[in-house]
PDB file of C-alpha atoms in Angstrom:
ATOM      1  CA  MET A   1     114.341  99.891 144.803  1.00 60.00           C
ATOM      2  CA  SER A   2     115.374 100.533 141.200  1.00 78.00           C
ATOM      3  CA  SER A   3     113.740 103.529 139.650  1.00 94.00           C
ATOM      4  CA  ILE A   4     110.949 103.090 137.100  1.00 94.00           C
ATOM      5  CA  LYS A   5     113.345 104.366 134.419  1.00 93.00           C
ATOM      6  CA  GLU A   6     115.854 101.624 135.269  1.00 96.00           C
ATOM      7  CA  ILE A   7     113.197  98.902 135.287  1.00 96.00           C
ATOM      8  CA  LYS A   8     111.971 100.057 131.875  1.00 97.00           C
ATOM      9  CA  LYS A   9     115.505 100.137 130.523  1.00 96.00           C
ATOM     10  CA  SER A  10     116.193  96.587 131.692  1.00 97.00           C
ATOM     11  CA  ILE A  11     112.948  95.293 130.110  1.00 98.00           C
ATOM     12  CA  ARG A  12     113.875  96.939 126.797  1.00 98.00           C
ATOM     13  CA  GLU A  13     117.366  95.508 126.838  1.00 98.00           C
ATOM     14  CA  ARG A  14     116.097  92.034 127.681  1.00 98.00           C
ATOM     15  CA  ILE A  15     113.596  92.059 124.791  1.00 98.00           C
ATOM     16  CA  TRP A  16     116.113  93.387 122.261  1.00 98.00           C
ATOM     17  CA  ARG A  17     118.634  90.732 123.304  1.00 98.00           C
ATOM     18  CA  LEU A  18     116.031  87.952 123.196  1.00 98.00           C
ATOM     19  CA  MET A  19     114.865  88.939 119.715  1.00 98.00           C
ATOM     20  CA  GLU A  20     118.414  89.003 118.385  1.00 97.00           C
ATOM     21  CA  GLU A  21     119.372  85.713 120.062  1.00 97.00           C
ATOM     22  CA  ARG A  22     116.276  83.874 118.839  1.00 97.00           C
ATOM     23  CA  ASN A  23     116.608  85.394 115.385  1.00 97.00           C
ATOM     24  CA  ILE A  24     113.069  86.772 115.595  1.00 96.00           C
ATOM     25  CA  ALA A  25     114.456  90.176 114.666  1.00 96.00           C
ATOM     26  CA  ARG A  26     114.279  91.347 111.077  1.00 95.00           C
ATOM     27  CA  PHE A  27     115.909  94.134 109.083  1.00 93.00           C
ATOM     28  CA  PRO A  28     116.851  96.774 110.236  1.00 93.00           C
ATOM     29  CA  ARG A  29     119.236  94.996 112.599  1.00 94.00           C
ATOM     30  CA  PRO A  30     120.548  94.985 115.209  1.00 94.00           C
ATOM     31  CA  VAL A  31     117.242  95.920 116.856  1.00 95.00           C
ATOM     32  CA  TYR A  32     118.841  97.560 119.908  1.00 96.00           C
ATOM     33  CA  GLY A  33     117.584 101.123 120.244  1.00 96.00           C
ATOM     34  CA  ARG A  34     114.714 100.561 117.798  1.00 96.00           C
ATOM     35  CA  ILE A  35     111.069  99.563 117.684  1.00 97.00           C
ATOM     36  CA  PRO A  36     112.074  96.045 116.645  1.00 97.00           C
ATOM     37  CA  ASN A  37     110.934  94.652 113.340  1.00 97.00           C
ATOM     38  CA  PHE A  38     110.003  91.004 113.750  1.00 98.00           C
ATOM     39  CA  VAL A  39     109.315  87.781 111.893  1.00 97.00           C
ATOM     40  CA  GLY A  40     105.540  87.507 111.491  1.00 98.00           C
ATOM     41  CA  ALA A  41     104.811  91.260 111.450  1.00 98.00           C
ATOM     42  CA  GLU A  42     102.446  90.748 108.483  1.00 98.00           C
ATOM     43  CA  LYS A  43     100.545  87.989 110.310  1.00 98.00           C
ATOM     44  CA  ALA A  44     100.126  90.219 113.352  1.00 98.00           C
ATOM     45  CA  ALA A  45      98.879  93.022 111.078  1.00 98.00           C
ATOM     46  CA  GLU A  46      96.333  90.635 109.491  1.00 98.00           C
ATOM     47  CA  ARG A  47      94.742  90.155 112.914  1.00 98.00           C
ATOM     48  CA  ILE A  48      94.226  93.914 113.200  1.00 98.00           C
ATOM     49  CA  PHE A  49      92.685  94.040 109.693  1.00 98.00           C
ATOM     50  CA  ARG A  50      89.987  91.608 110.812  1.00 98.00           C
ATOM     51  CA  THR A  51      88.725  93.893 113.611  1.00 98.00           C
ATOM     52  CA  SER A  52      85.677  96.116 113.173  1.00 98.00           C
ATOM     53  CA  ILE A  53      87.780  98.977 114.587  1.00 98.00           C
ATOM     54  CA  TRP A  54      90.079  98.725 111.562  1.00 98.00           C
ATOM     55  CA  ARG A  55      87.267  98.285 109.044  1.00 98.00           C
ATOM     56  CA  LYS A  56      85.394 101.356 110.316  1.00 98.00           C
ATOM     57  CA  ALA A  57      88.440 103.632 110.560  1.00 98.00           C
ATOM     58  CA  ARG A  58      88.712 106.257 107.844  1.00 98.00           C
ATOM     59  CA  VAL A  59      91.696 108.164 109.258  1.00 98.00           C
ATOM     60  CA  ILE A  60      94.575 106.276 110.841  1.00 98.00           C
ATOM     61  CA  LYS A  61      97.570 107.721 112.639  1.00 98.00           C
ATOM     62  CA  ALA A  62     100.653 105.501 112.614  1.00 97.00           C
ATOM     63  CA  ASN A  63     104.223 105.460 113.812  1.00 95.00           C
ATOM     64  CA  PRO A  64     106.947 105.448 111.113  1.00 94.00           C
ATOM     65  CA  ASP A  65     108.754 102.231 112.201  1.00 95.00           C
ATOM     66  CA  SER A  66     109.304  99.106 110.066  1.00 95.00           C
ATOM     67  CA  PRO A  67     107.132  96.536 111.894  1.00 97.00           C
ATOM     68  CA  GLN A  68     104.000  98.650 111.402  1.00 98.00           C
ATOM     69  CA  GLN A  69     104.604  99.233 107.691  1.00 97.00           C
ATOM     70  CA  PRO A  70     102.105  96.484 106.700  1.00 98.00           C
ATOM     71  CA  LEU A  71      99.396  98.467 108.520  1.00 98.00           C
ATOM     72  CA  ARG A  72     100.367 101.749 106.881  1.00 98.00           C
ATOM     73  CA  ALA A  73     100.448 100.119 103.435  1.00 98.00           C
ATOM     74  CA  ARG A  74      97.084  98.423 103.926  1.00 98.00           C
ATOM     75  CA  ALA A  75      95.502 101.662 105.127  1.00 98.00           C
ATOM     76  CA  LEU A  76      96.511 103.415 101.896  1.00 98.00           C
ATOM     77  CA  LEU A  77      95.569 100.438  99.696  1.00 98.00           C
ATOM     78  CA  GLU A  78      92.112 100.449 101.292  1.00 98.00           C
ATOM     79  CA  GLY A  79      91.727 104.172 100.618  1.00 98.00           C
ATOM     80  CA  LYS A  80      92.105 105.267 104.225  1.00 98.00           C
ATOM     81  CA  THR A  81      93.811 108.572 105.042  1.00 98.00           C
ATOM     82  CA  LEU A  82      97.100 108.057 106.850  1.00 98.00           C
ATOM     83  CA  ILE A  83      98.685 110.477 109.287  1.00 98.00           C
ATOM     84  CA  MET A  84     102.285 109.541 109.895  1.00 97.00           C
ATOM     85  CA  ALA A  85     104.579 111.031 112.482  1.00 93.00           C
ATOM     86  CA  SER A  86     107.889 112.094 110.967  1.00 93.00           C
ATOM     87  CA  PRO A  87     110.879 110.438 112.671  1.00 90.00           C
ATOM     88  CA  ARG A  88     111.556 112.089 116.054  1.00 91.00           C
ATOM     89  CA  LEU A  89     108.796 114.567 115.110  1.00 94.00           C
ATOM     90  CA  LYS A  90     111.432 116.742 113.443  1.00 95.00           C
ATOM     91  CA  LYS A  91     109.015 117.638 110.647  1.00 95.00           C
ATOM     92  CA  GLY A  92     105.815 117.213 112.635  1.00 96.00           C
ATOM     93  CA  PHE A  93     103.085 115.139 110.968  1.00 98.00           C
ATOM     94  CA  ILE A  94     102.728 113.956 107.368  1.00 98.00           C
ATOM     95  CA  LEU A  95      99.314 113.495 105.749  1.00 98.00           C
ATOM     96  CA  LEU A  96      98.991 110.811 103.078  1.00 98.00           C
ATOM     97  CA  ASP A  97      95.817 111.125 101.046  1.00 98.00           C
ATOM     98  CA  PRO A  98      95.316 107.902  99.061  1.00 98.00           C
ATOM     99  CA  ASN A  99      93.357 109.814  96.410  1.00 97.00           C
ATOM    100  CA  GLU A 100      96.504 111.732  95.560  1.00 97.00           C
ATOM    101  CA  ILE A 101      98.804 108.700  95.413  1.00 98.00           C
ATOM    102  CA  PRO A 102      98.866 106.418  92.349  1.00 97.00           C
ATOM    103  CA  PHE A 103      97.667 102.953  93.429  1.00 97.00           C
ATOM    104  CA  SER A 104     100.965 101.372  92.337  1.00 98.00           C
ATOM    105  CA  LYS A 105     102.884 103.759  94.635  1.00 98.00           C
ATOM    106  CA  ARG A 106     100.800 103.361  97.786  1.00 98.00           C
ATOM    107  CA  ILE A 107     102.966 100.635  99.326  1.00 98.00           C
ATOM    108  CA  TYR A 108     106.083 102.734  98.702  1.00 98.00           C
ATOM    109  CA  ALA A 109     104.275 105.776 100.134  1.00 98.00           C
ATOM    110  CA  SER A 110     103.902 103.863 103.412  1.00 97.00           C
ATOM    111  CA  THR A 111     107.701 103.864 103.942  1.00 96.00           C
ATOM    112  CA  ILE A 112     109.461 106.859 105.491  1.00 95.00           C
ATOM    113  CA  LYS A 113     111.082 107.920 102.197  1.00 96.00           C
ATOM    114  CA  GLY A 114     107.862 107.348 100.287  1.00 97.00           C
ATOM    115  CA  ALA A 115     105.809 109.301 102.817  1.00 97.00           C
ATOM    116  CA  PHE A 116     108.006 112.359 102.343  1.00 97.00           C
ATOM    117  CA  MET A 117     107.668 111.981  98.585  1.00 97.00           C
ATOM    118  CA  TYR A 118     103.911 111.348  98.339  1.00 98.00           C
ATOM    119  CA  GLY A 119     102.619 112.921 101.526  1.00 98.00           C
ATOM    120  CA  LYS A 120     102.345 116.513 102.732  1.00 98.00           C
ATOM    121  CA  ILE A 121     103.755 117.889 105.951  1.00 97.00           C
ATOM    122  CA  ILE A 122     100.701 119.515 107.488  1.00 97.00           C
ATOM    123  CA  PRO A 123     100.160 122.154 110.143  1.00 97.00           C
ATOM    124  CA  LEU A 124      98.496 120.972 113.339  1.00 97.00           C
ATOM    125  CA  ASP A 125      95.247 122.774 112.604  1.00 96.00           C
ATOM    126  CA  LYS A 126      94.856 120.776 109.369  1.00 97.00           C
ATOM    127  CA  ILE A 127      95.034 117.325 111.010  1.00 98.00           C
ATOM    128  CA  PRO A 128      91.662 115.604 110.619  1.00 98.00           C
ATOM    129  CA  GLU A 129      89.941 113.739 113.438  1.00 98.00           C
ATOM    130  CA  ILE A 130      91.626 110.363 113.914  1.00 98.00           C
ATOM    131  CA  ASP A 131      89.700 107.077 114.198  1.00 98.00           C
ATOM    132  CA  LEU A 132      92.540 104.749 115.145  1.00 98.00           C
ATOM    133  CA  VAL A 133      96.085 105.110 116.463  1.00 98.00           C
ATOM    134  CA  VAL A 134      98.738 102.527 115.531  1.00 98.00           C
ATOM    135  CA  THR A 135     101.835 102.529 117.718  1.00 98.00           C
ATOM    136  CA  GLY A 136     105.062 100.536 117.807  1.00 97.00           C
ATOM    137  CA  CYS A 137     106.366  98.923 120.987  1.00 98.00           C
ATOM    138  CA  VAL A 138     109.466  97.283 122.359  1.00 98.00           C
ATOM    139  CA  ALA A 139     107.387  95.539 125.038  1.00 98.00           C
ATOM    140  CA  VAL A 140     103.774  95.401 126.205  1.00 98.00           C
ATOM    141  CA  ASP A 141     101.893  93.821 129.084  1.00 98.00           C
ATOM    142  CA  LEU A 142      98.338  92.483 129.096  1.00 98.00           C
ATOM    143  CA  LYS A 143      97.015  95.434 131.086  1.00 98.00           C
ATOM    144  CA  GLY A 144      97.841  97.669 128.130  1.00 98.00           C
ATOM    145  CA  GLY A 145     101.164  98.968 129.436  1.00 98.00           C
ATOM    146  CA  ARG A 146     103.703  99.649 126.701  1.00 98.00           C
ATOM    147  CA  LEU A 147     107.339 100.527 126.308  1.00 97.00           C
ATOM    148  CA  GLY A 148     108.711 102.302 123.291  1.00 97.00           C
ATOM    149  CA  LYS A 149     112.389 102.643 122.586  1.00 95.00           C
ATOM    150  CA  GLY A 150     112.774 105.245 125.307  1.00 93.00           C
ATOM    151  CA  GLY A 151     112.717 108.490 123.327  1.00 92.00           C
ATOM    152  CA  GLY A 152     109.215 109.439 124.453  1.00 91.00           C
ATOM    153  CA  TYR A 153     108.073 110.302 120.938  1.00 94.00           C
ATOM    154  CA  ALA A 154     105.008 108.021 120.809  1.00 94.00           C
ATOM    155  CA  GLU A 155     103.815 109.721 124.012  1.00 95.00           C
ATOM    156  CA  LEU A 156     104.510 113.152 122.595  1.00 96.00           C
ATOM    157  CA  GLU A 157     102.752 112.444 119.286  1.00 96.00           C
ATOM    158  CA  TYR A 158      99.686 111.204 121.153  1.00 97.00           C
ATOM    159  CA  ALA A 159      99.757 114.104 123.622  1.00 97.00           C
ATOM    160  CA  ILE A 160      99.903 116.665 120.791  1.00 97.00           C
ATOM    161  CA  LEU A 161      96.936 115.007 119.081  1.00 98.00           C
ATOM    162  CA  ARG A 162      95.050 115.093 122.388  1.00 97.00           C
ATOM    163  CA  GLU A 163      95.865 118.779 122.857  1.00 96.00           C
ATOM    164  CA  ILE A 164      94.442 119.670 119.449  1.00 97.00           C
ATOM    165  CA  GLY A 165      91.362 117.486 120.021  1.00 97.00           C
ATOM    166  CA  VAL A 166      91.714 115.007 117.126  1.00 98.00           C
ATOM    167  CA  VAL A 167      91.980 111.998 119.458  1.00 98.00           C
ATOM    168  CA  ASN A 168      90.164 111.404 122.740  1.00 97.00           C
ATOM    169  CA  ASP A 169      89.706 108.733 125.411  1.00 95.00           C
ATOM    170  CA  ASN A 170      87.617 106.648 123.043  1.00 96.00           C
ATOM    171  CA  THR A 171      90.141 106.570 120.182  1.00 98.00           C
ATOM    172  CA  PRO A 172      91.518 103.020 120.124  1.00 98.00           C
ATOM    173  CA  VAL A 173      95.284 102.503 120.222  1.00 98.00           C
ATOM    174  CA  VAL A 174      96.574  99.278 118.675  1.00 98.00           C
ATOM    175  CA  THR A 175      99.984  97.681 118.308  1.00 98.00           C
ATOM    176  CA  THR A 176     101.589  94.693 116.603  1.00 98.00           C
ATOM    177  CA  VAL A 177     104.388  92.841 118.399  1.00 98.00           C
ATOM    178  CA  HIS A 178     105.976  89.408 118.479  1.00 98.00           C
ATOM    179  CA  ASP A 179     104.705  87.074 121.222  1.00 98.00           C
ATOM    180  CA  VAL A 180     108.064  87.352 123.035  1.00 98.00           C
ATOM    181  CA  GLN A 181     107.507  91.093 123.437  1.00 98.00           C
ATOM    182  CA  ILE A 182     104.665  90.476 125.896  1.00 98.00           C
ATOM    183  CA  VAL A 183     105.984  90.755 129.449  1.00 98.00           C
ATOM    184  CA  ASP A 184     104.402  90.311 132.896  1.00 98.00           C
ATOM    185  CA  HIS A 185     104.381  93.903 133.983  1.00 97.00           C
ATOM    186  CA  ILE A 186     105.497  97.321 132.784  1.00 97.00           C
ATOM    187  CA  PRO A 187     105.529 100.100 135.388  1.00 96.00           C
ATOM    188  CA  MET A 188     103.628 103.062 133.969  1.00 94.00           C
ATOM    189  CA  GLU A 189     104.085 106.782 134.529  1.00 92.00           C
ATOM    190  CA  GLU A 190     101.479 109.504 134.147  1.00 90.00           C
ATOM    191  CA  HIS A 191     102.589 110.509 130.640  1.00 92.00           C
ATOM    192  CA  ASP A 192     102.890 106.949 129.288  1.00 95.00           C
ATOM    193  CA  LEU A 193     100.728 105.870 126.360  1.00 97.00           C
ATOM    194  CA  THR A 194      98.781 102.615 126.759  1.00 98.00           C
ATOM    195  CA  VAL A 195      97.360 100.226 124.152  1.00 98.00           C
ATOM    196  CA  ASP A 196      93.848  98.791 123.807  1.00 98.00           C
ATOM    197  CA  ILE A 197      94.581  95.985 121.340  1.00 98.00           C
ATOM    198  CA  ILE A 198      97.748  93.909 120.969  1.00 98.00           C
ATOM    199  CA  ALA A 199      98.141  91.654 117.934  1.00 98.00           C
ATOM    200  CA  THR A 200     100.901  89.066 117.639  1.00 98.00           C
ATOM    201  CA  PRO A 201     101.564  86.531 114.864  1.00 98.00           C
ATOM    202  CA  THR A 202      99.580  83.946 116.885  1.00 98.00           C
ATOM    203  CA  ARG A 203      96.736  85.858 118.576  1.00 98.00           C
ATOM    204  CA  ILE A 204      94.972  89.111 119.401  1.00 98.00           C
ATOM    205  CA  TYR A 205      94.320  90.580 122.854  1.00 98.00           C
ATOM    206  CA  HIS A 206      91.586  93.121 123.569  1.00 98.00           C
ATOM    207  CA  ILE A 207      92.591  94.794 126.831  1.00 98.00           C
ATOM    208  CA  THR A 208      89.781  95.126 129.382  1.00 96.00           C
ATOM    209  CA  PRO A 209      89.149  97.279 131.204  1.00 95.00           C
ATOM    210  CA  ARG A 210      90.534  99.762 128.701  1.00 95.00           C
ATOM    211  CA  PRO A 211      93.654 101.341 130.179  1.00 96.00           C
ATOM    212  CA  ARG A 212      93.734 105.027 131.046  1.00 95.00           C
ATOM    213  CA  LYS A 213      95.232 107.380 128.448  1.00 95.00           C
ATOM    214  CA  PRO A 214      97.277 110.547 129.007  1.00 94.00           C
ATOM    215  CA  LYS A 215      95.110 113.673 128.679  1.00 93.00           C
ATOM    216  CA  GLY A 216      97.661 115.801 126.882  1.00 94.00           C
ATOM    217  CA  ILE A 217     101.139 117.249 127.253  1.00 95.00           C
ATOM    218  CA  ILE A 218     102.797 117.446 130.639  1.00 92.00           C
ATOM    219  CA  TRP A 219     104.706 120.622 129.820  1.00 93.00           C
ATOM    220  CA  ASP A 220     107.239 120.308 132.658  1.00 91.00           C
ATOM    221  CA  LEU A 221     108.453 116.992 131.258  1.00 89.00           C
ATOM    222  CA  LEU A 222     109.229 118.240 127.755  1.00 93.00           C
ATOM    223  CA  GLY A 223     112.857 119.181 128.390  1.00 92.00           C
ATOM    224  CA  GLU A 224     114.693 119.715 125.096  1.00 93.00           C
ATOM    225  CA  LYS A 225     111.615 118.570 123.130  1.00 94.00           C
ATOM    226  CA  ALA A 226     110.142 121.985 123.963  1.00 94.00           C
ATOM    227  CA  GLU A 227     112.396 123.255 121.140  1.00 95.00           C
ATOM    228  CA  LEU A 228     110.720 121.102 118.485  1.00 96.00           C
ATOM    229  CA  GLU A 229     109.022 123.209 115.814  1.00 96.00           C
ATOM    230  CA  VAL A 230     105.771 121.259 116.266  1.00 97.00           C
ATOM    231  CA  ILE A 231     105.708 122.125 120.001  1.00 96.00           C
ATOM    232  CA  LYS A 232     106.277 125.808 119.241  1.00 96.00           C
ATOM    233  CA  GLU A 233     103.424 125.587 116.741  1.00 96.00           C
ATOM    234  CA  LEU A 234     101.200 123.997 119.392  1.00 96.00           C
ATOM    235  CA  ARG A 235     102.035 126.779 121.865  1.00 94.00           C
ATOM    236  CA  ARG A 236     101.118 129.388 119.259  1.00 94.00           C
ATOM    237  CA  MET A 237      97.837 127.593 118.588  1.00 91.00           C
ATOM    238  CA  LYS A 238      97.046 127.446 122.310  1.00 87.00           C
ATOM    239  CA  LEU A 239      97.766 131.154 122.695  1.00 87.00           C
ATOM    240  CA  GLY A 240      95.553 131.846 119.699  1.00 82.00           C
ATOM    241  CA  LEU A 241      92.739 129.891 121.315  1.00 64.00           C
ATOM    242  CA  HIS A 242      92.848 132.077 124.405  1.00 54.00           C
ATOM    243  CA  HIS A 243      92.822 135.484 122.740  1.00 45.00           C
TER     244      HIS A 243
END
């Protein structure tokens, strides 16, 4: 039996190859090793914008990758607060307050460079409660299973937010992917993040029953990520809570 890790790796590689071969992939290319940007990303995002979950959300947490940029831009244009994870969590989380960003700069502010320019890196205890989580995926299945690019950062971002209590079981997690990124089955591990809504350029899927979400950080699995500044900050916060 191949290990879960190997199965996941082979699914990722198959999707990356398929997207390159069919020319569904978009800049930045090649998509290997990335959350792949895809033709139709804006159409997929439009389907999310039509949900009541999106309309009601005031604070949205999003991944920093290219295919979800239309969602980040729209959030700021609509006056929603955006919490963006810095790449590989090296700088923790960035808060983008639309009231502090000139309207003409909000689309630029939704890019990684723009977020560092117009946003503020904020300590964990200043992160507001989050209404909606946007995540990027390499592959998803229709039970809500997802695969990122294999770094484990989407899981870690979510787990940190769970630990500090700004997301909970009821916080919806949505993703936009190309139709070819939907696969039959993704084996899931205890720490894996799941999605509740999947939007593609052609349709939207509301996953029922809602898949189980990780409850927080599984400390033994952190490995070298334990050295991240944001994890040290979380440990300090936790210690502070118990004094």
